[in-house]
Coordinates of C-alpha atoms and ligand atoms in Angstrom, one line a residue:
M118 CA 7.2 6.9 -4.5
C119 CA 6.5 7.4 -0.8
G120 CA 8.4 5.2 1.7
I121 CA 6.6 3.3 4.5
V122 CA 8.1 1.7 7.6
G123 CA 6.9 -0.1 10.7
Y124 CA 8.4 -1.7 13.8
I125 CA 7.1 -3.9 16.6
G126 CA 9.4 -5.4 19.2
K127 CA 11.4 -4.9 22.3
K128 CA 13.2 -1.6 21.4
N129 CA 11.9 2.0 21.4
S130 CA 10.3 2.3 18.0
L131 CA 10.9 6.0 17.3
P132 CA 14.7 5.9 16.5
I133 CA 14.1 2.8 14.4
L134 CA 11.3 4.4 12.5
I135 CA 13.4 7.5 11.8
K136 CA 16.4 5.5 10.8
G137 CA 14.2 3.5 8.3
L138 CA 12.6 6.7 7.0
K139 CA 16.0 8.3 6.4
R140 CA 17.1 5.4 4.3
L141 CA 13.8 5.5 2.3
E142 CA 13.9 9.2 1.9
Y143 CA 15.0 8.6 -1.7
R144 CA 11.4 7.6 -2.4
G145 CA 10.0 11.0 -1.6
Y146 CA 10.8 13.9 0.7
D147 CA 7.9 16.4 0.7
S148 CA 6.8 15.6 4.2
A149 CA 7.0 12.8 6.8
G150 CA 5.3 11.4 9.9
V151 CA 5.1 8.7 12.4
A152 CA 2.3 7.1 14.6
Y153 CA 3.2 5.1 17.7
I154 CA 1.4 3.7 20.7
K155 CA 2.2 5.2 24.1
D156 CA 0.2 4.3 27.1
N157 CA -2.5 2.7 24.9
N158 CA -2.9 5.9 22.9
I159 CA -1.9 6.3 19.3
K160 CA 0.2 9.4 18.9
I161 CA 0.8 11.0 15.5
V162 CA 3.6 13.5 14.7
K163 CA 3.9 14.8 11.2
T164 CA 5.4 17.8 9.4
V165 CA 6.4 19.1 6.0
G166 CA 9.9 18.8 4.6
K167 CA 12.6 16.1 5.0
I168 CA 12.9 13.6 7.8
N169 CA 15.3 15.9 9.7
N170 CA 12.3 18.2 10.3
L171 CA 10.3 15.3 11.8
D172 CA 13.3 14.1 13.8
K173 CA 13.5 17.5 15.6
L174 CA 9.8 17.3 16.6
L175 CA 9.9 13.9 18.2
N176 CA 10.1 13.2 21.9
Y177 CA 12.4 10.2 22.1
N178 CA 11.6 9.8 25.8
D179 CA 8.2 8.7 24.7
E180 CA 9.1 5.0 24.8
S181 CA 6.9 3.0 22.5
F182 CA 7.3 -0.5 21.1
I183 CA 5.1 -0.4 18.1
G184 CA 4.9 2.3 15.3
I185 CA 4.6 3.1 11.6
G186 CA 6.2 5.9 9.6
H187 CA 6.0 7.6 6.2
T188 CA 8.0 9.8 3.9
R189 CA 5.8 11.4 1.2
W190 CA 5.9 12.2 -2.5
A191 CA 2.6 14.0 -2.9
T192 CA 0.1 12.6 -5.3
H193 CA -3.3 13.9 -4.0
G194 CA -3.4 17.2 -2.3
S195 CA -0.7 19.8 -1.7
V196 CA 2.4 19.4 0.4
D197 CA 1.2 20.3 3.9
T198 CA 0.9 18.7 7.3
T199 CA -2.8 17.8 7.0
N200 CA -2.2 15.9 3.8
S201 CA 0.9 14.1 5.1
H202 CA 0.7 10.6 6.6
P203 CA -0.2 8.9 8.9
H204 CA -3.9 9.3 8.5
Q205 CA -6.5 8.3 11.0
A206 CA -10.2 7.4 10.9
G207 CA -12.0 5.8 13.9
S208 CA -9.9 2.9 15.1
I209 CA -7.6 2.8 12.1
T210 CA -4.3 4.6 11.6
I211 CA -2.3 4.0 8.4
V212 CA 0.6 5.0 6.1
H213 CA 0.2 4.3 2.4
N214 CA 2.3 4.1 -0.7
G215 CA 0.3 4.0 -4.0
I216 CA -2.8 5.6 -5.4
L217 CA -6.4 4.6 -4.5
E218 CA -7.9 5.2 -7.9
N219 CA -11.6 4.9 -6.9
Y220 CA -11.2 7.2 -3.9
Q221 CA -13.8 9.8 -5.1
E222 CA -16.5 7.1 -5.4
L223 CA -15.6 5.6 -2.0
K224 CA -15.4 9.1 -0.4
E225 CA -19.0 9.7 -1.5
I226 CA -20.2 6.4 0.0
L227 CA -18.4 7.1 3.3
T228 CA -19.6 10.7 3.4
N229 CA -23.2 9.4 3.1
K230 CA -22.4 7.1 6.1
G231 CA -21.3 10.1 8.2
Y232 CA -17.5 10.1 7.7
T233 CA -15.8 13.5 7.4
F234 CA -12.5 14.2 5.9
K235 CA -9.7 16.6 6.8
S236 CA -7.3 16.1 4.0
D237 CA -7.4 16.0 0.2
T238 CA -5.8 12.6 0.0
D239 CA -6.9 9.3 -1.3
T240 CA -5.1 7.7 1.7
E241 CA -7.6 9.2 4.2
V242 CA -10.4 7.6 2.2
L243 CA -8.6 4.3 2.2
C244 CA -8.2 4.6 6.0
A245 CA -11.8 5.5 6.6
Y246 CA -13.0 2.6 4.4
I247 CA -10.9 0.1 6.4
D248 CA -12.5 1.6 9.5
Y249 CA -16.0 1.3 8.0
E250 CA -15.4 -2.4 7.1
Y251 CA -13.9 -3.0 10.5
N252 CA -17.0 -1.7 12.2
Q253 CA -19.1 -4.0 10.1
T254 CA -17.1 -7.2 10.5
K255 CA -15.5 -6.6 13.9
N256 CA -12.6 -8.6 12.5
I257 CA -9.6 -6.7 11.0
L258 CA -8.5 -9.5 8.7
D259 CA -12.0 -9.9 7.2
A260 CA -12.2 -6.1 6.9
L261 CA -8.9 -5.9 5.0
N262 CA -9.9 -8.8 2.8
N263 CA -13.2 -7.0 2.0
C264 CA -11.4 -3.8 1.3
M265 CA -9.1 -5.4 -1.2
K266 CA -12.2 -6.5 -3.2
V267 CA -13.3 -2.8 -3.4
F268 CA -10.0 -0.9 -3.7
E269 CA -8.8 -0.1 -7.2
G270 CA -5.3 1.1 -7.8
S271 CA -2.1 0.5 -5.9
Y272 CA -1.4 0.3 -2.2
A273 CA 1.3 -0.9 0.2
T274 CA -0.2 -0.1 3.5
A275 CA 0.9 -0.4 7.2
I276 CA -2.0 -0.3 9.6
M277 CA -2.4 0.1 13.4
V278 CA -5.7 -0.7 15.0
K279 CA -6.6 1.1 18.2
D280 CA -8.0 -1.9 20.1
I281 CA -5.3 -4.3 18.8
P282 CA -2.2 -2.6 20.3
N283 CA 0.1 -5.6 20.0
K284 CA -0.1 -6.1 16.2
L285 CA 0.6 -4.4 13.0
F286 CA -1.2 -5.2 9.7
V287 CA -0.1 -4.8 6.1
M288 CA -1.7 -5.3 2.8
K289 CA -0.4 -4.8 -0.7
K290 CA -1.2 -4.5 -4.4
D291 CA 1.1 -3.2 -7.1
S292 CA 3.3 -1.3 -4.6
P293 CA 6.3 -2.9 -2.9
L294 CA 6.3 -4.0 0.7
V295 CA 8.7 -6.3 2.7
I296 CA 8.6 -7.6 6.3
G297 CA 12.0 -7.8 8.0
I298 CA 12.3 -10.7 10.5
G299 CA 14.1 -10.1 13.8
E300 CA 14.4 -11.8 17.1
Q301 CA 11.4 -10.8 19.2
E302 CA 11.0 -7.9 16.8
N303 CA 9.8 -7.4 13.2
Y304 CA 10.0 -4.6 10.7
I305 CA 8.0 -3.3 7.8
A306 CA 9.5 -1.3 4.9
S307 CA 8.9 -0.4 1.3
D308 CA 12.3 -2.0 0.6
I309 CA 14.7 -3.9 2.7
S310 CA 17.5 -1.3 2.4
A311 CA 15.7 0.5 5.3
Y312 CA 16.6 -2.3 7.7
A313 CA 19.3 -4.3 6.0
D314 CA 21.6 -3.8 9.0
E315 CA 18.9 -4.9 11.5
T316 CA 17.7 -8.1 9.9
S317 CA 19.2 -10.8 7.8
A318 CA 15.9 -12.2 6.6
Y319 CA 12.8 -10.8 5.1
I320 CA 9.5 -11.7 3.4
I321 CA 8.4 -10.1 0.2
L322 CA 4.7 -9.5 0.4
E323 CA 3.0 -10.4 -2.9
D324 CA -0.1 -8.7 -4.5
M325 CA -3.4 -9.3 -2.6
E326 CA -1.7 -10.6 0.5
I327 CA -2.4 -9.4 4.0
G328 CA 0.2 -9.7 6.8
Q329 CA -0.4 -9.8 10.5
I330 CA 2.8 -8.9 12.4
E331 CA 3.4 -9.5 16.1
K332 CA 6.8 -9.1 17.8
D333 CA 7.3 -12.9 17.7
N334 CA 5.1 -14.0 14.9
I335 CA 4.2 -13.2 11.3
S336 CA 1.2 -14.7 9.5
I337 CA 0.4 -14.1 5.9
Y338 CA -3.1 -14.4 4.4
K339 CA -4.6 -14.6 0.9
N340 CA -8.3 -14.9 0.3
K341 CA -8.9 -15.4 4.0
K342 CA -6.6 -18.4 4.2
E343 CA -3.2 -18.4 6.0
I344 CA -0.5 -19.2 3.4
K345 CA 3.2 -20.3 3.6
Y346 CA 5.8 -17.7 2.8
N347 CA 9.4 -17.7 1.5
I348 CA 12.1 -16.1 3.5
E349 CA 14.7 -14.2 1.5
Q350 CA 18.2 -13.4 2.7
V351 CA 19.5 -9.9 2.8
E352 CA 22.6 -9.4 0.6
Q353 CA 24.6 -7.2 3.0
D354 CA 27.0 -5.7 0.4
A355 CA 24.0 -4.6 -1.7
F356 CA 23.4 -1.6 0.5
D357 CA 26.4 0.7 0.7
S358 CA 24.8 4.0 1.6
D359 CA 28.0 5.6 2.9
K360 CA 29.0 8.8 1.1
N361 CA 32.7 8.0 1.5
N362 CA 33.8 11.7 1.8
Y363 CA 32.2 12.7 -1.4
E364 CA 30.2 15.9 -1.3
H365 CA 27.3 14.2 -2.9
Y366 CA 26.1 10.7 -3.7
M367 CA 25.8 11.7 -7.3
L368 CA 29.5 12.5 -7.5
K369 CA 30.4 9.3 -5.7
E370 CA 28.2 7.3 -8.1
I371 CA 29.7 8.9 -11.1
S372 CA 33.2 8.0 -9.8
E373 CA 32.1 4.4 -9.1
Q374 CA 31.6 3.8 -12.8
E375 CA 35.3 3.2 -13.2
N376 CA 35.4 0.2 -10.9
L377 CA 32.0 -0.9 -12.0
M378 CA 33.2 -1.6 -15.5
D379 CA 35.9 -3.8 -14.1
K380 CA 33.4 -5.6 -12.0
L381 CA 31.1 -6.1 -15.0
N382 CA 34.0 -7.3 -17.2
N383 CA 34.7 -10.0 -14.6
I384 CA 31.2 -11.1 -14.1
Y385 CA 29.9 -11.0 -17.7
L386 CA 32.5 -10.4 -20.3
K387 CA 34.5 -13.4 -19.1
N388 CA 31.4 -15.5 -19.0
L389 CA 29.1 -14.6 -21.9
D390 CA 27.0 -17.6 -21.1
K391 CA 25.4 -15.4 -18.4
I392 CA 24.1 -13.1 -21.2
M393 CA 20.9 -14.2 -22.9
D394 CA 21.0 -15.5 -26.4
I395 CA 18.5 -13.2 -28.2
S396 CA 19.0 -14.8 -31.6
K397 CA 15.9 -17.0 -31.5
Y398 CA 13.4 -14.1 -31.4
N399 CA 11.6 -12.5 -34.3
K400 CA 11.2 -9.2 -32.6
I401 CA 12.7 -7.3 -29.7
H402 CA 10.9 -4.5 -27.8
I403 CA 12.8 -2.6 -25.2
I404 CA 10.9 -0.6 -22.5
G405 CA 11.9 1.7 -19.7
C406 CA 11.3 5.1 -18.2
G407 CA 13.5 8.2 -18.1
T408 CA 17.2 7.3 -18.0
A409 CA 16.4 3.6 -18.3
Y410 CA 14.5 4.4 -21.5
H411 CA 17.6 6.3 -22.8
A412 CA 19.8 3.2 -22.1
G413 CA 17.2 1.1 -24.0
M414 CA 17.5 3.5 -27.0
I415 CA 21.2 3.1 -26.9
G416 CA 20.6 -0.7 -26.8
K417 CA 18.4 -0.4 -29.9
Y418 CA 21.3 1.3 -31.8
L419 CA 23.9 -1.2 -30.6
I420 CA 21.8 -4.3 -31.4
E421 CA 20.8 -2.9 -34.8
N422 CA 24.2 -1.7 -35.8
Y423 CA 26.4 -4.5 -34.4
S424 CA 24.2 -7.5 -34.8
D425 CA 22.0 -6.4 -37.7
F426 CA 18.6 -7.0 -36.0
E427 CA 15.7 -4.5 -35.9
V428 CA 14.7 -3.4 -32.4
N429 CA 12.0 -1.1 -31.2
T430 CA 12.2 1.0 -28.0
Y431 CA 9.2 2.3 -26.1
I432 CA 8.5 4.5 -23.1
A433 CA 6.8 2.2 -20.6
S434 CA 4.1 4.6 -19.7
E435 CA 3.0 4.7 -23.3
Y436 CA 3.6 1.1 -24.2
R437 CA 1.4 -0.2 -21.4
Y438 CA -1.7 1.5 -23.0
Q439 CA -0.8 1.4 -26.7
K440 CA -1.6 -1.2 -29.3
I441 CA 1.4 -3.5 -29.6
F442 CA 2.4 -6.1 -32.1
A443 CA 3.9 -8.9 -30.1
D444 CA 3.6 -12.7 -29.7
D445 CA 5.5 -15.7 -28.3
K446 CA 8.4 -14.9 -30.7
T447 CA 8.8 -11.5 -29.2
L448 CA 11.4 -10.7 -26.6
V449 CA 10.5 -7.8 -24.3
I450 CA 13.5 -6.3 -22.5
A451 CA 12.7 -4.1 -19.5
A452 CA 15.5 -1.8 -18.2
S453 CA 15.1 -0.5 -14.6
Q454 CA 17.5 0.5 -11.8
S455 CA 15.0 0.2 -9.0
G456 CA 13.1 -2.7 -10.5
E457 CA 10.0 -1.1 -9.0
T458 CA 8.9 1.4 -11.7
A459 CA 5.1 1.0 -11.9
D460 CA 4.8 1.6 -15.6
T461 CA 7.7 -0.8 -16.5
L462 CA 6.2 -3.4 -14.3
A463 CA 2.8 -3.0 -15.8
C464 CA 4.3 -3.6 -19.3
I465 CA 5.8 -6.9 -18.2
K466 CA 2.4 -8.0 -16.9
K467 CA 0.8 -6.8 -20.2
V468 CA 3.2 -8.6 -22.5
K469 CA 2.9 -11.9 -20.6
K470 CA -0.7 -12.0 -21.9
Y471 CA 0.7 -11.9 -25.5
G472 CA 3.0 -14.9 -24.7
C473 CA 6.2 -12.8 -25.0
K474 CA 9.4 -13.8 -23.3
T475 CA 10.6 -11.2 -20.9
L476 CA 14.1 -10.2 -19.9
G477 CA 14.9 -7.7 -17.1
I478 CA 18.1 -5.5 -17.0
V479 CA 17.7 -4.6 -13.4
N480 CA 19.9 -3.2 -10.6
V481 CA 18.0 -4.0 -7.4
K482 CA 18.0 -7.7 -6.6
N483 CA 14.7 -9.4 -5.8
S484 CA 12.8 -6.2 -6.9
S485 CA 9.3 -6.6 -8.4
I486 CA 10.5 -6.4 -12.0
A487 CA 13.4 -8.8 -11.3
R488 CA 10.8 -11.3 -10.0
A489 CA 8.3 -10.7 -12.7
V490 CA 10.5 -11.3 -15.7
D491 CA 11.4 -14.7 -17.2
E492 CA 15.1 -13.9 -17.0
V493 CA 17.1 -11.2 -15.3
I494 CA 20.5 -9.8 -15.9
Y495 CA 21.6 -7.8 -12.9
T496 CA 23.6 -4.6 -13.6
E497 CA 25.6 -5.1 -10.3
A498 CA 25.9 -1.3 -9.9
G499 CA 25.4 -1.5 -6.1
Q500 CA 23.0 0.9 -4.3
E501 CA 22.3 4.1 -6.3
V502 CA 21.2 6.7 -3.8
A503 CA 21.2 10.0 -5.8
V504 CA 17.9 10.5 -7.5
A505 CA 19.7 11.3 -10.8
S506 CA 20.7 8.0 -12.3
T507 CA 24.4 7.7 -13.4
K508 CA 26.1 4.4 -12.7
A509 CA 22.8 2.5 -13.3
Y510 CA 22.7 4.0 -16.8
S511 CA 26.2 3.1 -17.8
S512 CA 25.8 -0.4 -16.4
Q513 CA 22.5 -0.8 -18.4
V514 CA 24.3 0.4 -21.6
Y515 CA 27.1 -2.1 -20.8
I516 CA 24.6 -5.0 -20.6
F517 CA 23.0 -3.9 -23.9
S518 CA 26.4 -3.8 -25.5
L519 CA 26.9 -7.5 -24.4
L520 CA 23.5 -8.5 -25.8
A521 CA 24.6 -6.9 -29.1
L522 CA 28.1 -8.5 -28.8
K523 CA 26.8 -12.0 -28.2
L524 CA 24.4 -11.8 -31.1
G525 CA 27.1 -10.2 -33.3
I526 CA 29.5 -13.0 -32.5
T527 CA 26.8 -15.6 -33.2
K528 CA 26.2 -14.0 -36.6
G529 CA 29.9 -13.7 -37.2
L530 CA 29.8 -9.9 -37.4
I531 CA 32.1 -9.1 -34.4
N532 CA 35.6 -10.3 -33.5
K533 CA 35.4 -11.0 -29.8
N534 CA 39.2 -10.9 -29.1
E535 CA 39.6 -7.4 -30.5
I536 CA 36.6 -6.0 -28.7
N537 CA 37.6 -7.6 -25.4
K538 CA 40.6 -5.3 -25.2
E539 CA 38.4 -2.3 -25.5
Y540 CA 36.1 -3.5 -22.7
E541 CA 39.2 -3.8 -20.5
K542 CA 40.3 -0.2 -21.2
L543 CA 37.0 1.2 -20.1
P544 CA 37.9 1.8 -16.4
S545 CA 41.0 3.8 -17.3
Y546 CA 39.2 5.9 -19.8
I547 CA 36.4 6.6 -17.3
K548 CA 39.0 7.6 -14.8
E549 CA 40.5 10.2 -17.2
L550 CA 37.1 11.6 -18.0
T551 CA 36.1 11.9 -14.3
N552 CA 39.3 13.7 -13.5
Y553 CA 39.0 16.2 -16.3
D554 CA 38.6 19.8 -15.1
Y555 CA 35.2 21.0 -16.3
E556 CA 35.4 24.4 -14.4
D557 CA 36.2 26.5 -17.4
I558 CA 33.1 25.3 -19.2
I559 CA 30.9 25.5 -16.2
S560 CA 31.9 29.0 -15.4
K561 CA 30.7 30.1 -18.8
I562 CA 27.3 28.3 -18.8
W563 CA 26.1 27.8 -15.3
Q564 CA 23.8 30.9 -15.3
A565 CA 22.2 30.1 -18.6
K566 CA 18.4 29.9 -18.8
D567 CA 18.4 27.4 -21.6
V568 CA 20.9 24.9 -22.8
F569 CA 20.6 22.9 -26.0
Y570 CA 22.2 19.5 -26.6
L571 CA 22.9 18.4 -30.2
G572 CA 23.9 15.1 -31.7
R573 CA 23.1 12.8 -34.5
G574 CA 22.2 9.1 -34.4
I575 CA 23.4 7.4 -31.3
D576 CA 25.0 10.6 -30.1
Y577 CA 21.6 12.2 -30.0
I578 CA 20.5 9.6 -27.5
S579 CA 23.5 10.4 -25.3
M580 CA 22.4 14.0 -25.5
L581 CA 18.9 13.1 -24.4
E582 CA 20.4 11.7 -21.3
G583 CA 22.7 14.7 -20.8
S584 CA 19.8 17.0 -21.1
L585 CA 17.7 15.0 -18.7
K586 CA 20.5 15.1 -16.1
L587 CA 20.8 18.9 -16.4
K588 CA 17.1 19.6 -16.1
E589 CA 16.7 17.1 -13.2
I590 CA 19.3 18.4 -10.8
S591 CA 20.0 22.0 -11.8
Y592 CA 16.4 23.1 -12.9
V593 CA 17.9 24.7 -16.0
H594 CA 15.7 24.3 -19.0
S595 CA 17.3 22.2 -21.7
E596 CA 16.4 20.3 -24.8
A597 CA 18.2 17.7 -26.8
Y598 CA 17.9 17.8 -30.6
Q599 CA 18.9 15.7 -33.5
A600 CA 21.5 18.2 -35.0
G601 CA 19.8 18.3 -38.4
E602 CA 16.4 19.1 -36.9
L603 CA 17.2 22.4 -35.3
K604 CA 16.7 24.5 -38.4
H605 CA 13.2 23.2 -38.7
G606 CA 12.0 25.5 -35.9
T607 CA 14.1 25.5 -32.7
I608 CA 17.0 27.5 -34.2
S609 CA 14.8 30.6 -33.7
L610 CA 15.7 30.3 -29.9
I611 CA 19.4 30.6 -30.5
E612 CA 20.8 34.0 -29.7
K613 CA 24.1 35.4 -28.5
D614 CA 25.8 33.2 -25.9
T615 CA 23.0 30.5 -25.9
P616 CA 24.9 27.4 -24.7
I617 CA 25.1 24.5 -27.1
I618 CA 26.7 21.3 -26.1
A619 CA 27.3 19.1 -29.2
L620 CA 28.6 15.5 -29.3
I621 CA 30.3 13.9 -32.3
S622 CA 31.5 10.4 -31.9
D623 CA 30.3 8.8 -35.1
E624 CA 32.7 9.5 -37.9
T625 CA 30.3 8.6 -40.7
I626 CA 28.1 11.6 -39.9
A627 CA 30.6 13.9 -38.2
L628 CA 30.8 16.4 -41.0
K629 CA 27.0 16.8 -41.1
T630 CA 26.9 17.6 -37.4
I631 CA 29.7 20.1 -37.9
S632 CA 27.7 21.9 -40.5
N633 CA 24.8 22.2 -38.0
I634 CA 27.1 23.4 -35.3
K635 CA 28.3 26.1 -37.7
E636 CA 24.7 27.2 -38.2
V637 CA 24.2 27.9 -34.5
K638 CA 27.7 29.4 -34.1
A639 CA 26.8 31.8 -36.9
R640 CA 23.9 33.0 -34.7
G641 CA 26.1 33.7 -31.7
A642 CA 25.8 30.4 -29.7
Y643 CA 28.4 29.4 -27.2
V644 CA 29.5 26.0 -28.3
V645 CA 31.0 23.2 -26.2
L646 CA 32.1 20.4 -28.5
L647 CA 32.5 16.9 -27.1
I648 CA 34.3 14.9 -29.7
K649 CA 35.7 11.4 -29.9
E650 CA 39.5 11.7 -30.2
D651 CA 41.2 10.4 -33.3
L652 CA 38.3 11.1 -35.6
N653 CA 39.6 11.4 -39.1
I654 CA 38.1 14.8 -39.9
N655 CA 39.2 18.4 -39.9
I656 CA 37.5 20.6 -37.5
D657 CA 37.5 24.3 -38.0
K658 CA 38.5 26.0 -34.7
E659 CA 36.0 28.7 -35.4
C660 CA 33.1 26.4 -34.9
Y661 CA 33.4 25.9 -31.2
D662 CA 34.4 27.8 -28.0
K663 CA 35.5 24.9 -25.9
I664 CA 36.4 21.3 -26.9
I665 CA 36.5 18.2 -24.8
E666 CA 38.2 15.2 -26.4
I667 CA 36.6 11.9 -25.3
N668 CA 38.8 8.8 -25.3
A669 CA 38.2 6.7 -28.4
T670 CA 37.0 3.1 -28.0
D671 CA 35.0 0.8 -30.3
N672 CA 31.7 2.3 -31.3
L673 CA 29.9 -0.5 -29.4
L674 CA 31.3 1.0 -26.1
Q675 CA 31.6 4.6 -27.0
P676 CA 28.2 5.6 -25.4
I677 CA 29.5 4.5 -22.0
L678 CA 32.3 7.1 -22.3
N679 CA 30.3 9.8 -24.0
V680 CA 27.9 10.1 -21.0
I681 CA 30.6 10.8 -18.4
P682 CA 31.3 14.5 -19.3
L683 CA 27.6 15.0 -19.6
Q684 CA 27.0 13.7 -16.1
L685 CA 29.8 15.9 -14.8
I686 CA 28.7 19.0 -16.6
A687 CA 25.2 18.6 -15.1
Y688 CA 26.5 17.9 -11.7
N689 CA 28.9 20.9 -11.6
I690 CA 26.2 23.3 -12.9
A691 CA 23.8 22.1 -10.2
K692 CA 26.5 22.5 -7.6
K693 CA 27.3 26.0 -8.7
R694 CA 23.6 26.9 -8.6
G695 CA 23.4 25.6 -5.0
C696 CA 20.8 22.9 -5.8
D697 CA 20.0 20.0 -3.6
I698 CA 21.8 17.6 -6.0
D699 CA 20.9 14.2 -4.5
K700 CA 17.3 15.1 -3.7
P701 CA 16.1 17.5 -6.5
R702 CA 12.8 19.1 -6.0
N703 CA 9.5 17.3 -6.9
L704 CA 11.3 14.0 -7.7
A705 CA 11.8 10.6 -6.1
K706 CA 14.1 7.8 -6.9
S707 CA 11.6 5.0 -7.2
V708 CA 8.5 5.8 -9.2
T709 CA 5.9 3.3 -8.0
V710 CA 2.9 5.2 -9.1
E711 CA 1.9 5.8 -12.7
Ligands
M6R223 O1 14.2 2.7 -11.4 P1 14.1 2.9 -12.9 O2 15.4 2.8 -13.6 O3 13.0 2.1 -13.5 O4 13.6 4.4 -13.0 C1 13.3 5.0 -14.2 C2 13.3 6.5 -14.1 O5 12.4 7.0 -13.2 C3 14.7 7.1 -13.8 O6 15.7 6.6 -14.7 C4 14.7 8.6 -13.8 O7 14.5 9.1 -15.1 C5 16.0 9.1 -13.2 N1 15.8 9.9 -12.0 C6 16.8 9.9 -14.1 O8 18.0 10.3 -13.6

């Protein structure tokens, strides 16, 4: 949430700040702003809306060699120019990503000392408190160090100090921040994707560290002492943010799932040693948020059904505060695309206190979760730009299938040779499903107010994901239900032409789901039936309006195929409704606040 950037060096900072902000726009896009030094004065330009709005307001003739910038996802205070960053108090100007939890208390202290506030934000308080400490200590490093002892919550902050015009400062706790290293120039960013084409090396700031950044020097401090830092190398091919002629990143990323499966087969299927042996644990907990949680729930079904081992899945924002039953024989698996989700990261920190072993299924290399876990399996999906997660989900499900496969083989429950053939067929099946013409279905349901998704067992989990995709990008209300549960209340909402999307891929309970579909059909619903081809059952043509046959693979892999039509139905409905598909309202790609 929120992206911050900074630059100090030999070039005009404004185009560099804007470029970085555009790349970090996935982190929030309510409003944006920059601060830069021109003729010894700090100038601030900020506005509501996306970075393009800010871009139009900037005077690029205003040459400046030092500046900071921000793209906002509002947490405190409405979306308006006053609440947007940068904020300024006395000598201090800052941009901030995170939440200062004790800001009310600090605001009161500062108000009593004569500070006044223009905005409703926690950030302005954070800024004023730094100014207050700076006035007391007359030394910015001491001031920041003192602030860190007082601040509660999370912050990644880039700071300009009026009377130190040749340095930028950063400090961080529980929100990500990196420093890109250039030649006679240095960069600040929430993540290195902002400047991956400008620098080949970067420093990851750790919690409670302070950075002092000059154009030709970087010093990192912790507890008032200068410390050594590691230099990471930028993986250039990790950041492919080109849309490649696709209308939207989401469509591009849906299409990429075909080649991704091939890539994953080459990396992992052919080398199962890279997949953790989970057989030595007594318990497995899987945690994640949103789509990653859904992938984890599929993981639970796969490991339970194919390797006969009980698994529990939890939403990370709940797990971090609930009573848990875990010890050093418990494996906690965290699924996360960004590797930065605050709740998921907090769970990892929590379970370490219980002695648990932790495994991350993560997409972004070197991200906070990837660094926090004991072992990581990268999902190798490449940069996912669209807020709605697609290829990250299927790659997470893929990795879960391999955890189940490896355990199943160890236990003698799965025949590896037979299943290998199915993995190899995944790319061609995905290609067929992405090329399918969904228009007929879309034209019938795109104007609906509510859409219901039905499935049983593991199919219900796929429907949770399908329903989330639809809500997220098209703003159509939808719910996923276990097919047998509808008649316990929700069926009262079904009326003539209410769209129902139903999935049947598990033959053992297919007839039960069909009975439930008949119940909604009898009440006038418009039923789109997604069904695994070759199921050995008779389906009465009366019970659906449209049918999509999904290629049949082994049940271990079927969820990877089942989600493709669901992603495309959501995408096409959102497109027809004219929604901003890649940047849906109120959302951000990386959720670094709780
Ligand atoms: O980066 P993560 O995978 O940890 O993110 C978790 C969720 O915020 C994310 O999956 C979210 O639900 C997606 N926008 C859904 O498409």
